[in-house]
Amino acid sequence: MQTLVAVADTGSFAAAAGVVNLTPSAISQQIQSLEAEIGAQLFDRKKRPRQLNAQGEELVRAARSVVQTLTEARMTIAGGRTAGVLKLGAIRTVSMRLVPEALRGMRGRYPDLGFEMTVGMSERLMADVAAGRLDAALVAEHVGVPATLSWSPVLNEPLVIIAPPQEAWRSEVSLLRDLPFIRYATDVPLARQIETELSGLSIVPREVAVANTMPAVVGLVQAGLGVAVVPRIATLHGGPALHCRPFRDGAITRRVGLVQRQVSSRSRVLTELREILSEVALHRGLVLDPTPGRPGAA
C-alpha cells in the first residue's frame, strides 16, 4: 500500500523507488503482486510513464487511509504522540496569516506533527481532499461539496472597499465611480461576486489595473493607483495604511470553512485545527453574524 501511494504521488516507478527505499524492479514486483491479489490491473500500461486507471485511483484512495491509520495506530500502541505530516490545503487569502497562526497553535499541542501546506483554488483543493492527497483544506463555501466530504464553517467575513487614506472623505459611490478601479481578474467565484455586486450598483468603474491575486490588488491600492473591493482578510497583511470600509454597508460576506473526508483517521486533529482556526478568525474580526448579509464565495 505504501508503494502504491508512492507511485501515485511521484508519477513513476523509478521516482517511487527513492521514496520507499526499494529498487525500481522491486516496485514493479510489488505492484504486480498487488494486482494479482486484487484481481485487476491498476495501471494503464499502454501509456509511458504508466498511469493509474480507474481501479488504481480507487485503490489509492483506500490505501492512503489504510497507511495513515496503521501509522497512527503504531504510534498509539507504542505510547507515542501524534506524529507524521498533516497535509493541509488553503485558498490564497487565508494562507498568508490565518493558517500560519493556526498552525503555530497546533504546533504547541502536537510537537511531533509536521505540516505541509498547499495553496490553490477551492475546486482543486476539494478534489485533492477527496482523492486523499490532502487531509483537509480551507476553502470557500461551495454548493457542490461531494457526498464523501464535509464542510464546516471557520469564518464569515465582509467584503470591503479599500482606498488610499486621503480618499476617506468620499462616499462609496464616489470611490467606485470617480476613482480608478483595481480589478481582481481570475477564475474564482469571488471575482465574479464582486463584478455582480458592482453591476447591481449600475457603476462602470474606470479600470486602471488588473491583477489575478488578492495581495497584488491590495499592493496596487497601497501604491495609490486606485480603489478595490476585497475580502477583509486581505487587508490584514501589513504594508502602508489603507482606508477600509464595508462594501454595501457590510451586506456582502463570504464564508470560508474546513473541508475533510467524512471518514478520516485525522478527525480528532482536524477538529482541533478547526477550533484554532475559528479562534484566530474571531480574534482578527473575521467572524460575523451570518444572518444580515448575503453569503458570497471565493
PDB file of C-alpha atoms in Angstrom:
ATOM      1  CA  MET A   1       0.000   0.000   0.000  1.00  0.00           C
ATOM      2  CA  GLN A   2       2.845   2.396   0.830  1.00  0.00           C
ATOM      3  CA  THR A   3       4.455   1.592  -2.513  1.00  0.00           C
ATOM      4  CA  LEU A   4       1.208   2.194  -4.403  1.00  0.00           C
ATOM      5  CA  VAL A   5       0.756   5.585  -2.724  1.00  0.00           C
ATOM      6  CA  ALA A   6       4.371   6.495  -3.514  1.00  0.00           C
ATOM      7  CA  VAL A   7       3.865   5.656  -7.198  1.00  0.00           C
ATOM      8  CA  ALA A   8       0.680   7.746  -7.282  1.00  0.00           C
ATOM      9  CA  ASP A   9       2.416  10.720  -5.639  1.00  0.00           C
ATOM     10  CA  THR A  10       5.616  10.664  -7.682  1.00  0.00           C
ATOM     11  CA  GLY A  11       4.160   9.622 -11.039  1.00  0.00           C
ATOM     12  CA  SER A  12       6.589   6.805 -11.830  1.00  0.00           C
ATOM     13  CA  PHE A  13       8.009   3.549 -10.503  1.00  0.00           C
ATOM     14  CA  ALA A  14      11.544   4.945 -10.636  1.00  0.00           C
ATOM     15  CA  ALA A  15      10.727   8.022  -8.559  1.00  0.00           C
ATOM     16  CA  ALA A  16       8.702   5.962  -6.072  1.00  0.00           C
ATOM     17  CA  ALA A  17      11.723   3.691  -5.555  1.00  0.00           C
ATOM     18  CA  GLY A  18      13.614   6.545  -3.940  1.00  0.00           C
ATOM     19  CA  VAL A  19      10.700   7.302  -1.598  1.00  0.00           C
ATOM     20  CA  VAL A  20      10.251   3.787  -0.208  1.00  0.00           C
ATOM     21  CA  ASN A  21      13.933   2.774  -0.475  1.00  0.00           C
ATOM     22  CA  LEU A  22      13.429  -0.049  -2.969  1.00  0.00           C
ATOM     23  CA  THR A  23      14.772  -0.706  -6.453  1.00  0.00           C
ATOM     24  CA  PRO A  24      12.509   0.024  -9.450  1.00  0.00           C
ATOM     25  CA  SER A  25      12.315  -3.706 -10.173  1.00  0.00           C
ATOM     26  CA  ALA A  26      11.143  -4.355  -6.612  1.00  0.00           C
ATOM     27  CA  ILE A  27       8.493  -1.676  -7.063  1.00  0.00           C
ATOM     28  CA  SER A  28       7.303  -3.399 -10.236  1.00  0.00           C
ATOM     29  CA  GLN A  29       7.182  -6.784  -8.467  1.00  0.00           C
ATOM     30  CA  GLN A  30       5.153  -5.339  -5.582  1.00  0.00           C
ATOM     31  CA  ILE A  31       2.637  -3.747  -7.947  1.00  0.00           C
ATOM     32  CA  GLN A  32       2.294  -6.988  -9.918  1.00  0.00           C
ATOM     33  CA  SER A  33       1.702  -8.921  -6.678  1.00  0.00           C
ATOM     34  CA  LEU A  34      -0.869  -6.374  -5.575  1.00  0.00           C
ATOM     35  CA  GLU A  35      -2.686  -6.612  -8.919  1.00  0.00           C
ATOM     36  CA  ALA A  36      -2.690 -10.408  -8.660  1.00  0.00           C
ATOM     37  CA  GLU A  37      -4.147 -10.222  -5.155  1.00  0.00           C
ATOM     38  CA  ILE A  38      -6.788  -7.662  -6.141  1.00  0.00           C
ATOM     39  CA  GLY A  39      -7.589  -9.468  -9.375  1.00  0.00           C
ATOM     40  CA  ALA A  40      -7.439  -6.366 -11.541  1.00  0.00           C
ATOM     41  CA  GLN A  41      -4.901  -4.221 -13.337  1.00  0.00           C
ATOM     42  CA  LEU A  42      -4.242  -0.914 -11.596  1.00  0.00           C
ATOM     43  CA  PHE A  43      -2.238   0.841 -14.325  1.00  0.00           C
ATOM     44  CA  ASP A  44      -2.684   1.644 -17.994  1.00  0.00           C
ATOM     45  CA  ARG A  45       0.462   0.035 -19.388  1.00  0.00           C
ATOM     46  CA  LYS A  46      -0.082   1.441 -22.876  1.00  0.00           C
ATOM     47  CA  LYS A  47       0.985   4.879 -21.625  1.00  0.00           C
ATOM     48  CA  ARG A  48       4.501   5.987 -20.715  1.00  0.00           C
ATOM     49  CA  PRO A  49       5.027   6.576 -17.920  1.00  0.00           C
ATOM     50  CA  ARG A  50       2.387   4.137 -16.740  1.00  0.00           C
ATOM     51  CA  GLN A  51      -0.708   5.837 -15.339  1.00  0.00           C
ATOM     52  CA  LEU A  52      -3.247   4.697 -12.786  1.00  0.00           C
ATOM     53  CA  ASN A  53      -6.549   3.576 -14.283  1.00  0.00           C
ATOM     54  CA  ALA A  54      -9.943   3.990 -12.575  1.00  0.00           C
ATOM     55  CA  GLN A  55      -9.429   0.867 -10.432  1.00  0.00           C
ATOM     56  CA  GLY A  56      -5.994   2.091  -9.434  1.00  0.00           C
ATOM     57  CA  GLU A  57      -7.265   5.539  -8.448  1.00  0.00           C
ATOM     58  CA  GLU A  58      -9.945   3.924  -6.286  1.00  0.00           C
ATOM     59  CA  LEU A  59      -7.422   1.681  -4.536  1.00  0.00           C
ATOM     60  CA  VAL A  60      -5.038   4.606  -3.961  1.00  0.00           C
ATOM     61  CA  ARG A  61      -7.791   6.473  -2.098  1.00  0.00           C
ATOM     62  CA  ALA A  62      -8.283   3.480   0.174  1.00  0.00           C
ATOM     63  CA  ALA A  63      -4.532   2.899   0.508  1.00  0.00           C
ATOM     64  CA  ARG A  64      -3.897   6.417   1.796  1.00  0.00           C
ATOM     65  CA  SER A  65      -6.414   5.926   4.583  1.00  0.00           C
ATOM     66  CA  VAL A  66      -5.057   2.476   5.451  1.00  0.00           C
ATOM     67  CA  VAL A  67      -1.431   3.622   5.583  1.00  0.00           C
ATOM     68  CA  GLN A  68      -2.261   6.646   7.715  1.00  0.00           C
ATOM     69  CA  THR A  69      -4.457   4.658  10.099  1.00  0.00           C
ATOM     70  CA  LEU A  70      -1.787   1.993  10.608  1.00  0.00           C
ATOM     71  CA  THR A  71       0.907   4.625  11.167  1.00  0.00           C
ATOM     72  CA  GLU A  72      -1.159   6.346  13.839  1.00  0.00           C
ATOM     73  CA  ALA A  73      -2.128   3.017  15.428  1.00  0.00           C
ATOM     74  CA  ARG A  74       1.540   2.035  15.732  1.00  0.00           C
ATOM     75  CA  MET A  75       2.267   5.344  17.441  1.00  0.00           C
ATOM     76  CA  THR A  76      -0.600   4.853  19.881  1.00  0.00           C
ATOM     77  CA  ILE A  77       0.329   1.259  20.711  1.00  0.00           C
ATOM     78  CA  ALA A  78       3.942   2.266  21.241  1.00  0.00           C
ATOM     79  CA  GLY A  79       2.880   5.053  23.578  1.00  0.00           C
ATOM     80  CA  GLY A  80       3.967   7.720  21.147  1.00  0.00           C
ATOM     81  CA  ARG A  81       2.345  11.056  20.441  1.00  0.00           C
ATOM     82  CA  THR A  82       0.540  12.112  17.285  1.00  0.00           C
ATOM     83  CA  ALA A  83       3.184  12.374  14.601  1.00  0.00           C
ATOM     84  CA  GLY A  84       3.549  12.310  10.851  1.00  0.00           C
ATOM     85  CA  VAL A  85       2.614  15.100   8.460  1.00  0.00           C
ATOM     86  CA  LEU A  86      -0.708  16.904   8.301  1.00  0.00           C
ATOM     87  CA  LYS A  87      -1.333  17.840   4.670  1.00  0.00           C
ATOM     88  CA  LEU A  88      -3.453  20.965   4.545  1.00  0.00           C
ATOM     89  CA  GLY A  89      -4.710  22.963   1.574  1.00  0.00           C
ATOM     90  CA  ALA A  90      -5.797  26.613   1.647  1.00  0.00           C
ATOM     91  CA  ILE A  91      -7.052  29.287  -0.690  1.00  0.00           C
ATOM     92  CA  ARG A  92      -4.542  32.100  -1.103  1.00  0.00           C
ATOM     93  CA  THR A  93      -6.220  34.782   1.012  1.00  0.00           C
ATOM     94  CA  VAL A  94      -6.221  32.656   4.166  1.00  0.00           C
ATOM     95  CA  SER A  95      -2.793  31.096   3.569  1.00  0.00           C
ATOM     96  CA  MET A  96      -0.811  34.230   4.404  1.00  0.00           C
ATOM     97  CA  ARG A  97      -1.862  34.850   8.002  1.00  0.00           C
ATOM     98  CA  LEU A  98      -4.845  32.836   9.242  1.00  0.00           C
ATOM     99  CA  VAL A  99      -3.407  29.391   8.515  1.00  0.00           C
ATOM    100  CA  PRO A 100       0.160  30.126   9.744  1.00  0.00           C
ATOM    101  CA  GLU A 101      -1.177  31.487  13.034  1.00  0.00           C
ATOM    102  CA  ALA A 102      -3.392  28.429  13.469  1.00  0.00           C
ATOM    103  CA  LEU A 103      -0.538  26.046  12.700  1.00  0.00           C
ATOM    104  CA  ARG A 104       1.554  27.809  15.330  1.00  0.00           C
ATOM    105  CA  GLY A 105      -1.171  26.939  17.835  1.00  0.00           C
ATOM    106  CA  MET A 106      -1.281  23.351  16.577  1.00  0.00           C
ATOM    107  CA  ARG A 107       2.476  23.080  16.935  1.00  0.00           C
ATOM    108  CA  GLY A 108       2.147  23.748  20.644  1.00  0.00           C
ATOM    109  CA  ARG A 109      -0.333  20.905  21.031  1.00  0.00           C
ATOM    110  CA  TYR A 110       1.352  18.442  18.665  1.00  0.00           C
ATOM    111  CA  PRO A 111       5.131  18.991  18.772  1.00  0.00           C
ATOM    112  CA  ASP A 112       5.783  15.787  16.792  1.00  0.00           C
ATOM    113  CA  LEU A 113       3.390  16.672  13.992  1.00  0.00           C
ATOM    114  CA  GLY A 114       4.716  18.218  10.792  1.00  0.00           C
ATOM    115  CA  PHE A 115       2.734  20.338   8.349  1.00  0.00           C
ATOM    116  CA  GLU A 116       2.599  20.540   4.575  1.00  0.00           C
ATOM    117  CA  MET A 117       0.547  23.380   3.093  1.00  0.00           C
ATOM    118  CA  THR A 118      -0.699  23.582  -0.491  1.00  0.00           C
ATOM    119  CA  VAL A 119      -2.147  26.843  -1.812  1.00  0.00           C
ATOM    120  CA  GLY A 120      -4.681  26.669  -4.613  1.00  0.00           C
ATOM    121  CA  MET A 121      -8.245  27.217  -5.776  1.00  0.00           C
ATOM    122  CA  SER A 122     -11.181  25.779  -3.869  1.00  0.00           C
ATOM    123  CA  GLU A 123     -12.305  23.297  -6.527  1.00  0.00           C
ATOM    124  CA  ARG A 124      -8.853  21.784  -6.963  1.00  0.00           C
ATOM    125  CA  LEU A 125      -8.229  21.615  -3.220  1.00  0.00           C
ATOM    126  CA  MET A 126     -11.519  19.791  -2.638  1.00  0.00           C
ATOM    127  CA  ALA A 127     -10.591  17.292  -5.340  1.00  0.00           C
ATOM    128  CA  ASP A 128      -7.252  16.698  -3.621  1.00  0.00           C
ATOM    129  CA  VAL A 129      -9.015  16.084  -0.290  1.00  0.00           C
ATOM    130  CA  ALA A 130     -11.435  13.648  -1.915  1.00  0.00           C
ATOM    131  CA  ALA A 131      -8.521  11.808  -3.563  1.00  0.00           C
ATOM    132  CA  GLY A 132      -6.588  11.597  -0.284  1.00  0.00           C
ATOM    133  CA  ARG A 133      -3.746  13.839  -1.422  1.00  0.00           C
ATOM    134  CA  LEU A 134      -4.686  16.313   1.313  1.00  0.00           C
ATOM    135  CA  ASP A 135      -6.075  15.625   4.790  1.00  0.00           C
ATOM    136  CA  ALA A 136      -8.213  18.763   4.703  1.00  0.00           C
ATOM    137  CA  ALA A 137      -8.458  22.152   3.016  1.00  0.00           C
ATOM    138  CA  LEU A 138      -9.644  25.609   3.941  1.00  0.00           C
ATOM    139  CA  VAL A 139     -11.937  26.632   1.084  1.00  0.00           C
ATOM    140  CA  ALA A 140     -14.812  28.958   0.343  1.00  0.00           C
ATOM    141  CA  GLU A 141     -18.363  27.773   0.824  1.00  0.00           C
ATOM    142  CA  HIS A 142     -19.467  25.652  -2.119  1.00  0.00           C
ATOM    143  CA  VAL A 143     -22.783  24.152  -3.112  1.00  0.00           C
ATOM    144  CA  GLY A 144     -21.007  21.302  -4.877  1.00  0.00           C
ATOM    145  CA  VAL A 145     -19.226  19.611  -1.968  1.00  0.00           C
ATOM    146  CA  PRO A 146     -19.016  15.865  -2.808  1.00  0.00           C
ATOM    147  CA  ALA A 147     -21.004  13.496  -0.595  1.00  0.00           C
ATOM    148  CA  THR A 148     -17.756  11.919   0.645  1.00  0.00           C
ATOM    149  CA  LEU A 149     -16.639  15.260   2.114  1.00  0.00           C
ATOM    150  CA  SER A 150     -17.902  17.504   4.901  1.00  0.00           C
ATOM    151  CA  TRP A 151     -17.545  21.298   5.084  1.00  0.00           C
ATOM    152  CA  SER A 152     -17.531  23.149   8.429  1.00  0.00           C
ATOM    153  CA  PRO A 153     -17.520  26.980   8.634  1.00  0.00           C
ATOM    154  CA  VAL A 154     -14.493  28.762  10.089  1.00  0.00           C
ATOM    155  CA  LEU A 155     -15.068  32.425   9.227  1.00  0.00           C
ATOM    156  CA  ASN A 156     -17.738  34.705   7.809  1.00  0.00           C
ATOM    157  CA  GLU A 157     -16.171  37.993   6.744  1.00  0.00           C
ATOM    158  CA  PRO A 158     -17.378  41.122   4.959  1.00  0.00           C
ATOM    159  CA  LEU A 159     -16.187  42.343   1.616  1.00  0.00           C
ATOM    160  CA  VAL A 160     -14.700  45.836   1.977  1.00  0.00           C
ATOM    161  CA  ILE A 161     -13.705  48.766  -0.193  1.00  0.00           C
ATOM    162  CA  ILE A 162     -10.078  49.795   0.153  1.00  0.00           C
ATOM    163  CA  ALA A 163      -8.655  53.115  -0.966  1.00  0.00           C
ATOM    164  CA  PRO A 164      -5.708  55.448  -0.264  1.00  0.00           C
ATOM    165  CA  PRO A 165      -6.206  57.195   3.136  1.00  0.00           C
ATOM    166  CA  GLN A 166      -6.604  60.657   1.557  1.00  0.00           C
ATOM    167  CA  GLU A 167      -9.786  59.479  -0.176  1.00  0.00           C
ATOM    168  CA  ALA A 168     -11.587  58.582   3.061  1.00  0.00           C
ATOM    169  CA  TRP A 169     -13.962  61.570   2.743  1.00  0.00           C
ATOM    170  CA  ARG A 170     -15.639  60.155  -0.351  1.00  0.00           C
ATOM    171  CA  SER A 171     -18.901  58.213  -0.378  1.00  0.00           C
ATOM    172  CA  GLU A 172     -18.957  54.599  -1.553  1.00  0.00           C
ATOM    173  CA  VAL A 173     -20.426  55.615  -4.901  1.00  0.00           C
ATOM    174  CA  SER A 174     -17.813  58.320  -5.351  1.00  0.00           C
ATOM    175  CA  LEU A 175     -14.954  55.931  -4.551  1.00  0.00           C
ATOM    176  CA  LEU A 176     -16.143  53.414  -7.133  1.00  0.00           C
ATOM    177  CA  ARG A 177     -17.325  55.846  -9.808  1.00  0.00           C
ATOM    178  CA  ASP A 178     -14.775  58.664  -9.676  1.00  0.00           C
ATOM    179  CA  LEU A 179     -11.503  56.921  -8.804  1.00  0.00           C
ATOM    180  CA  PRO A 180      -9.523  54.387 -10.869  1.00  0.00           C
ATOM    181  CA  PHE A 181     -10.513  50.799 -10.085  1.00  0.00           C
ATOM    182  CA  ILE A 182      -8.169  47.861  -9.473  1.00  0.00           C
ATOM    183  CA  ARG A 183      -9.911  44.791 -10.854  1.00  0.00           C
ATOM    184  CA  TYR A 184      -9.481  41.309  -9.389  1.00  0.00           C
ATOM    185  CA  ALA A 185      -9.488  39.168 -12.521  1.00  0.00           C
ATOM    186  CA  THR A 186      -9.233  35.412 -12.062  1.00  0.00           C
ATOM    187  CA  ASP A 187     -11.455  32.378 -12.487  1.00  0.00           C
ATOM    188  CA  VAL A 188     -12.816  32.130  -8.944  1.00  0.00           C
ATOM    189  CA  PRO A 189     -16.346  32.831  -7.652  1.00  0.00           C
ATOM    190  CA  LEU A 190     -15.138  35.756  -5.505  1.00  0.00           C
ATOM    191  CA  ALA A 191     -14.104  37.710  -8.614  1.00  0.00           C
ATOM    192  CA  ARG A 192     -17.481  37.025 -10.234  1.00  0.00           C
ATOM    193  CA  GLN A 193     -19.257  38.007  -6.997  1.00  0.00           C
ATOM    194  CA  ILE A 194     -17.517  41.385  -6.925  1.00  0.00           C
ATOM    195  CA  GLU A 195     -18.389  42.028 -10.575  1.00  0.00           C
ATOM    196  CA  THR A 196     -22.041  41.114  -9.953  1.00  0.00           C
ATOM    197  CA  GLU A 197     -22.336  43.482  -6.997  1.00  0.00           C
ATOM    198  CA  LEU A 198     -20.744  46.330  -8.949  1.00  0.00           C
ATOM    199  CA  SER A 199     -23.209  45.736 -11.772  1.00  0.00           C
ATOM    200  CA  GLY A 200     -26.052  45.916  -9.268  1.00  0.00           C
ATOM    201  CA  LEU A 201     -24.919  49.432  -8.356  1.00  0.00           C
ATOM    202  CA  SER A 202     -25.090  50.466 -12.040  1.00  0.00           C
ATOM    203  CA  ILE A 203     -21.482  51.607 -11.757  1.00  0.00           C
ATOM    204  CA  VAL A 204     -18.936  51.131 -14.529  1.00  0.00           C
ATOM    205  CA  PRO A 205     -15.569  51.585 -12.770  1.00  0.00           C
ATOM    206  CA  ARG A 206     -12.713  53.336 -14.567  1.00  0.00           C
ATOM    207  CA  GLU A 207     -10.367  50.356 -14.712  1.00  0.00           C
ATOM    208  CA  VAL A 208      -6.694  51.252 -14.357  1.00  0.00           C
ATOM    209  CA  ALA A 209      -5.073  47.928 -13.466  1.00  0.00           C
ATOM    210  CA  VAL A 210      -5.873  44.217 -13.360  1.00  0.00           C
ATOM    211  CA  ALA A 211      -4.326  41.616 -11.043  1.00  0.00           C
ATOM    212  CA  ASN A 212      -5.002  37.908 -10.582  1.00  0.00           C
ATOM    213  CA  THR A 213      -4.000  37.644  -6.906  1.00  0.00           C
ATOM    214  CA  MET A 214      -5.506  39.452  -3.961  1.00  0.00           C
ATOM    215  CA  PRO A 215      -2.125  40.542  -2.483  1.00  0.00           C
ATOM    216  CA  ALA A 216      -1.349  42.204  -5.813  1.00  0.00           C
ATOM    217  CA  VAL A 217      -4.699  44.014  -5.788  1.00  0.00           C
ATOM    218  CA  VAL A 218      -4.028  45.310  -2.273  1.00  0.00           C
ATOM    219  CA  GLY A 219      -0.487  46.320  -3.215  1.00  0.00           C
ATOM    220  CA  LEU A 220      -1.721  48.358  -6.169  1.00  0.00           C
ATOM    221  CA  VAL A 221      -4.148  50.233  -3.913  1.00  0.00           C
ATOM    222  CA  GLN A 222      -1.409  50.806  -1.345  1.00  0.00           C
ATOM    223  CA  ALA A 223       0.686  52.317  -4.138  1.00  0.00           C
ATOM    224  CA  GLY A 224      -2.053  54.888  -4.671  1.00  0.00           C
ATOM    225  CA  LEU A 225      -3.228  53.643  -8.056  1.00  0.00           C
ATOM    226  CA  GLY A 226      -6.912  53.367  -7.199  1.00  0.00           C
ATOM    227  CA  VAL A 227      -9.574  51.552  -5.181  1.00  0.00           C
ATOM    228  CA  ALA A 228     -10.691  47.917  -4.990  1.00  0.00           C
ATOM    229  CA  VAL A 229     -13.209  45.558  -3.394  1.00  0.00           C
ATOM    230  CA  VAL A 230     -11.584  42.750  -1.396  1.00  0.00           C
ATOM    231  CA  PRO A 231     -12.367  40.356   1.472  1.00  0.00           C
ATOM    232  CA  ARG A 232     -11.433  41.860   4.833  1.00  0.00           C
ATOM    233  CA  ILE A 233      -8.718  39.287   5.499  1.00  0.00           C
ATOM    234  CA  ALA A 234      -6.765  40.685   2.545  1.00  0.00           C
ATOM    235  CA  THR A 235      -6.251  43.927   4.487  1.00  0.00           C
ATOM    236  CA  LEU A 236      -4.520  42.224   7.423  1.00  0.00           C
ATOM    237  CA  HIS A 237      -1.178  41.542   5.779  1.00  0.00           C
ATOM    238  CA  GLY A 238       0.639  44.734   6.671  1.00  0.00           C
ATOM    239  CA  GLY A 239       2.090  47.420   4.447  1.00  0.00           C
ATOM    240  CA  PRO A 240       1.093  51.087   4.062  1.00  0.00           C
ATOM    241  CA  ALA A 241      -2.139  52.246   5.682  1.00  0.00           C
ATOM    242  CA  LEU A 242      -5.408  51.934   3.777  1.00  0.00           C
ATOM    243  CA  HIS A 243      -8.840  53.454   4.115  1.00  0.00           C
ATOM    244  CA  CYS A 244     -11.150  50.460   4.582  1.00  0.00           C
ATOM    245  CA  ARG A 245     -14.945  50.426   4.862  1.00  0.00           C
ATOM    246  CA  PRO A 246     -17.617  47.688   4.498  1.00  0.00           C
ATOM    247  CA  PHE A 247     -18.856  47.223   0.934  1.00  0.00           C
ATOM    248  CA  ARG A 248     -22.623  47.769   0.617  1.00  0.00           C
ATOM    249  CA  ASP A 249     -22.770  48.550   4.361  1.00  0.00           C
ATOM    250  CA  GLY A 250     -21.490  45.088   5.236  1.00  0.00           C
ATOM    251  CA  ALA A 251     -24.280  43.289   3.393  1.00  0.00           C
ATOM    252  CA  ILE A 252     -21.913  41.187   1.279  1.00  0.00           C
ATOM    253  CA  THR A 253     -19.972  38.468   3.057  1.00  0.00           C
ATOM    254  CA  ARG A 254     -18.118  35.294   2.208  1.00  0.00           C
ATOM    255  CA  ARG A 255     -17.785  32.157   4.290  1.00  0.00           C
ATOM    256  CA  VAL A 256     -14.686  30.001   4.421  1.00  0.00           C
ATOM    257  CA  GLY A 257     -14.589  26.597   6.064  1.00  0.00           C
ATOM    258  CA  LEU A 258     -12.612  23.415   6.517  1.00  0.00           C
ATOM    259  CA  VAL A 259     -13.425  20.546   4.154  1.00  0.00           C
ATOM    260  CA  GLN A 260     -12.388  16.993   5.014  1.00  0.00           C
ATOM    261  CA  ARG A 261     -13.389  13.431   4.223  1.00  0.00           C
ATOM    262  CA  GLN A 262     -16.455  12.091   6.033  1.00  0.00           C
ATOM    263  CA  VAL A 263     -14.309   9.262   7.400  1.00  0.00           C
ATOM    264  CA  SER A 264     -10.760  10.283   8.330  1.00  0.00           C
ATOM    265  CA  SER A 265      -8.208   8.913  10.744  1.00  0.00           C
ATOM    266  CA  ARG A 266      -7.191  12.536  11.348  1.00  0.00           C
ATOM    267  CA  SER A 267     -10.640  13.560  12.595  1.00  0.00           C
ATOM    268  CA  ARG A 268      -9.540  14.431  16.136  1.00  0.00           C
ATOM    269  CA  VAL A 269      -6.592  16.520  14.950  1.00  0.00           C
ATOM    270  CA  LEU A 270      -8.719  18.271  12.315  1.00  0.00           C
ATOM    271  CA  THR A 271     -11.399  19.104  14.880  1.00  0.00           C
ATOM    272  CA  GLU A 272      -8.781  20.868  16.987  1.00  0.00           C
ATOM    273  CA  LEU A 273      -7.391  22.613  13.904  1.00  0.00           C
ATOM    274  CA  ARG A 274     -10.834  23.964  13.008  1.00  0.00           C
ATOM    275  CA  GLU A 275     -11.319  25.207  16.573  1.00  0.00           C
ATOM    276  CA  ILE A 276      -7.987  27.041  16.483  1.00  0.00           C
ATOM    277  CA  LEU A 277      -8.731  28.482  13.034  1.00  0.00           C
ATOM    278  CA  SER A 278     -12.067  29.796  14.349  1.00  0.00           C
ATOM    279  CA  GLU A 279     -10.361  31.342  17.381  1.00  0.00           C
ATOM    280  CA  VAL A 280      -7.820  33.124  15.183  1.00  0.00           C
ATOM    281  CA  ALA A 281     -10.571  34.313  12.823  1.00  0.00           C
ATOM    282  CA  LEU A 282     -12.596  35.653  15.749  1.00  0.00           C
ATOM    283  CA  HIS A 283      -9.545  37.471  17.120  1.00  0.00           C
ATOM    284  CA  ARG A 284      -8.961  39.034  13.689  1.00  0.00           C
ATOM    285  CA  GLY A 285     -12.552  40.220  13.358  1.00  0.00           C
ATOM    286  CA  LEU A 286     -13.403  37.737  10.602  1.00  0.00           C
ATOM    287  CA  VAL A 287     -16.419  36.103  12.242  1.00  0.00           C
ATOM    288  CA  LEU A 288     -19.721  37.919  11.737  1.00  0.00           C
ATOM    289  CA  ASP A 289     -23.336  37.111  12.382  1.00  0.00           C
ATOM    290  CA  PRO A 290     -24.200  35.284   9.127  1.00  0.00           C
ATOM    291  CA  THR A 291     -27.863  36.322   9.051  1.00  0.00           C
ATOM    292  CA  PRO A 292     -27.705  40.011   7.944  1.00  0.00           C
ATOM    293  CA  GLY A 293     -25.544  39.546   4.872  1.00  0.00           C
ATOM    294  CA  ARG A 294     -25.788  37.599   1.666  1.00  0.00           C
ATOM    295  CA  PRO A 295     -23.027  34.984   1.553  1.00  0.00           C
ATOM    296  CA  GLY A 296     -20.561  35.317  -1.257  1.00  0.00           C
ATOM    297  CA  ALA A 297     -17.909  32.849  -2.345  1.00  0.00           C
ATOM    298  CA  ALA A 298     -14.213  32.787  -3.065  1.00  0.00           C
TER     299      ALA A 298
END
